[in-house]
Structure formats: C-alpha cells, structure tokens
XYZ file of C-alpha atoms in Angstrom:
97
model
C -101.184 -10.395 13.994
C -99.086 -7.936 11.983
C -96.237 -5.799 13.277
C -95.222 -2.560 11.596
C -91.592 -3.558 11.070
C -92.117 -6.784 9.125
C -89.819 -6.958 6.127
C -89.993 -10.254 4.252
C -86.866 -11.282 2.396
C -88.291 -14.097 0.252
C -91.222 -14.644 -2.066
C -92.649 -17.130 0.399
C -92.336 -14.517 3.164
C -94.160 -11.960 1.019
C -96.909 -14.493 0.287
C -97.309 -15.340 3.990
C -97.495 -11.669 4.918
C -100.018 -11.080 2.089
C -102.227 -13.852 3.495
C -102.148 -12.168 6.914
C -102.867 -8.733 5.421
C -105.707 -10.134 3.357
C -107.360 -11.800 6.339
C -106.880 -8.798 8.596
C -108.136 -6.170 6.147
C -110.574 -8.260 4.122
C -109.013 -7.323 0.772
C -108.232 -9.295 -2.418
C -105.131 -11.450 -2.350
C -103.587 -9.611 -5.352
C -103.886 -6.298 -3.492
C -102.483 -7.865 -0.339
C -99.507 -9.228 -2.378
C -98.686 -5.730 -3.578
C -98.918 -4.323 -0.059
C -96.702 -7.079 1.315
C -94.150 -6.496 -1.484
C -94.086 -2.775 -0.656
C -93.396 -3.729 3.003
C -90.348 -5.587 1.624
C -89.212 -2.416 -0.255
C -90.397 -3.447 -3.737
C -92.651 -1.429 -6.046
C -95.169 -4.296 -6.283
C -95.378 -8.086 -6.218
C -94.235 -8.500 -9.869
C -91.178 -6.446 -9.112
C -90.403 -8.671 -6.124
C -90.762 -11.748 -8.329
C -88.255 -10.393 -10.786
C -85.703 -9.510 -8.152
C -85.879 -12.218 -5.493
C -84.476 -15.684 -5.751
C -86.926 -18.227 -7.075
C -87.408 -21.899 -6.260
C -84.369 -24.103 -5.509
C -82.231 -21.042 -4.769
C -81.800 -20.282 -8.479
C -81.817 -16.550 -9.282
C -84.029 -15.309 -12.033
C -81.859 -15.248 -15.102
C -81.685 -12.773 -17.918
C -84.278 -13.215 -20.645
C -85.880 -11.473 -23.591
C -89.603 -11.463 -24.360
C -90.702 -11.399 -28.021
C -94.350 -10.590 -28.591
C -96.375 -10.708 -31.790
C -99.969 -9.587 -32.133
C -102.171 -11.508 -34.607
C -105.604 -11.156 -36.173
C -107.655 -13.741 -38.099
C -110.148 -11.907 -40.287
C -112.110 -15.050 -41.187
C -112.658 -16.215 -37.617
C -112.781 -12.627 -36.270
C -110.261 -13.452 -33.573
C -107.144 -11.712 -32.433
C -104.561 -12.174 -29.751
C -100.949 -11.988 -28.741
C -98.266 -14.646 -28.624
C -95.237 -14.139 -26.367
C -92.044 -16.152 -26.507
C -89.533 -16.080 -23.648
C -85.896 -16.615 -24.590
C -83.502 -17.281 -21.711
C -80.066 -15.728 -22.149
C -76.823 -17.238 -20.893
C -75.773 -13.881 -19.406
C -76.998 -10.331 -18.943
C -78.211 -8.681 -22.139
C -75.424 -6.121 -22.175
C -72.814 -8.846 -21.702
C -74.128 -10.977 -24.590
C -71.804 -11.141 -27.578
C -73.170 -11.089 -31.074
C -71.761 -13.278 -33.854
C-alpha cells in the first residue's frame, strides 16, 4: 500500500517503491521506476542512478564516455562502440600534462 509522502533515499528504496507502484497500477517496471524516482525528487530513474550512492557505499565517480559509430560496407552492418574512462577527480579539477 502506497502513501503519498514516500520519499526513497536509496536506489534500493526507489526499486522497492517501483515494484509497489507497478503492482498497484499494472504498469511496466521501467515506467514505475521513473515514477518512483520522481517521488524521490529526481527527473527519472537514470538521473537517480547517477546521483545516488551505488553498491558498497561508493559514490558514482567522475567519468568520460567516448563513443564511435562504425559501418562495415561489406557485411552491411553498423553500430556504436562506447568506452567509459573513469577519472580520478571531477573533470574540471583534472590537470592536463
């Protein structure tokens, strides 16, 4: 049973609330995750993932994503490769050599 003033503070809390919302309203889990994240004052679930503390109490660190699109004319295939590079500090605090 849901109460109107529920404000989860963790990703696990958002997931639990989403499960309740999904059962109560009969909606997809992804939609319920977004609704639960909004109840926790986030724009959506992805925003909550970026902001909240992840497993083992470790905060989400700074990182850069490099993406490259590719196309193979012979095989008629295309796609995108993305590389995540973790940074030792915030991007604006990183020194360049």
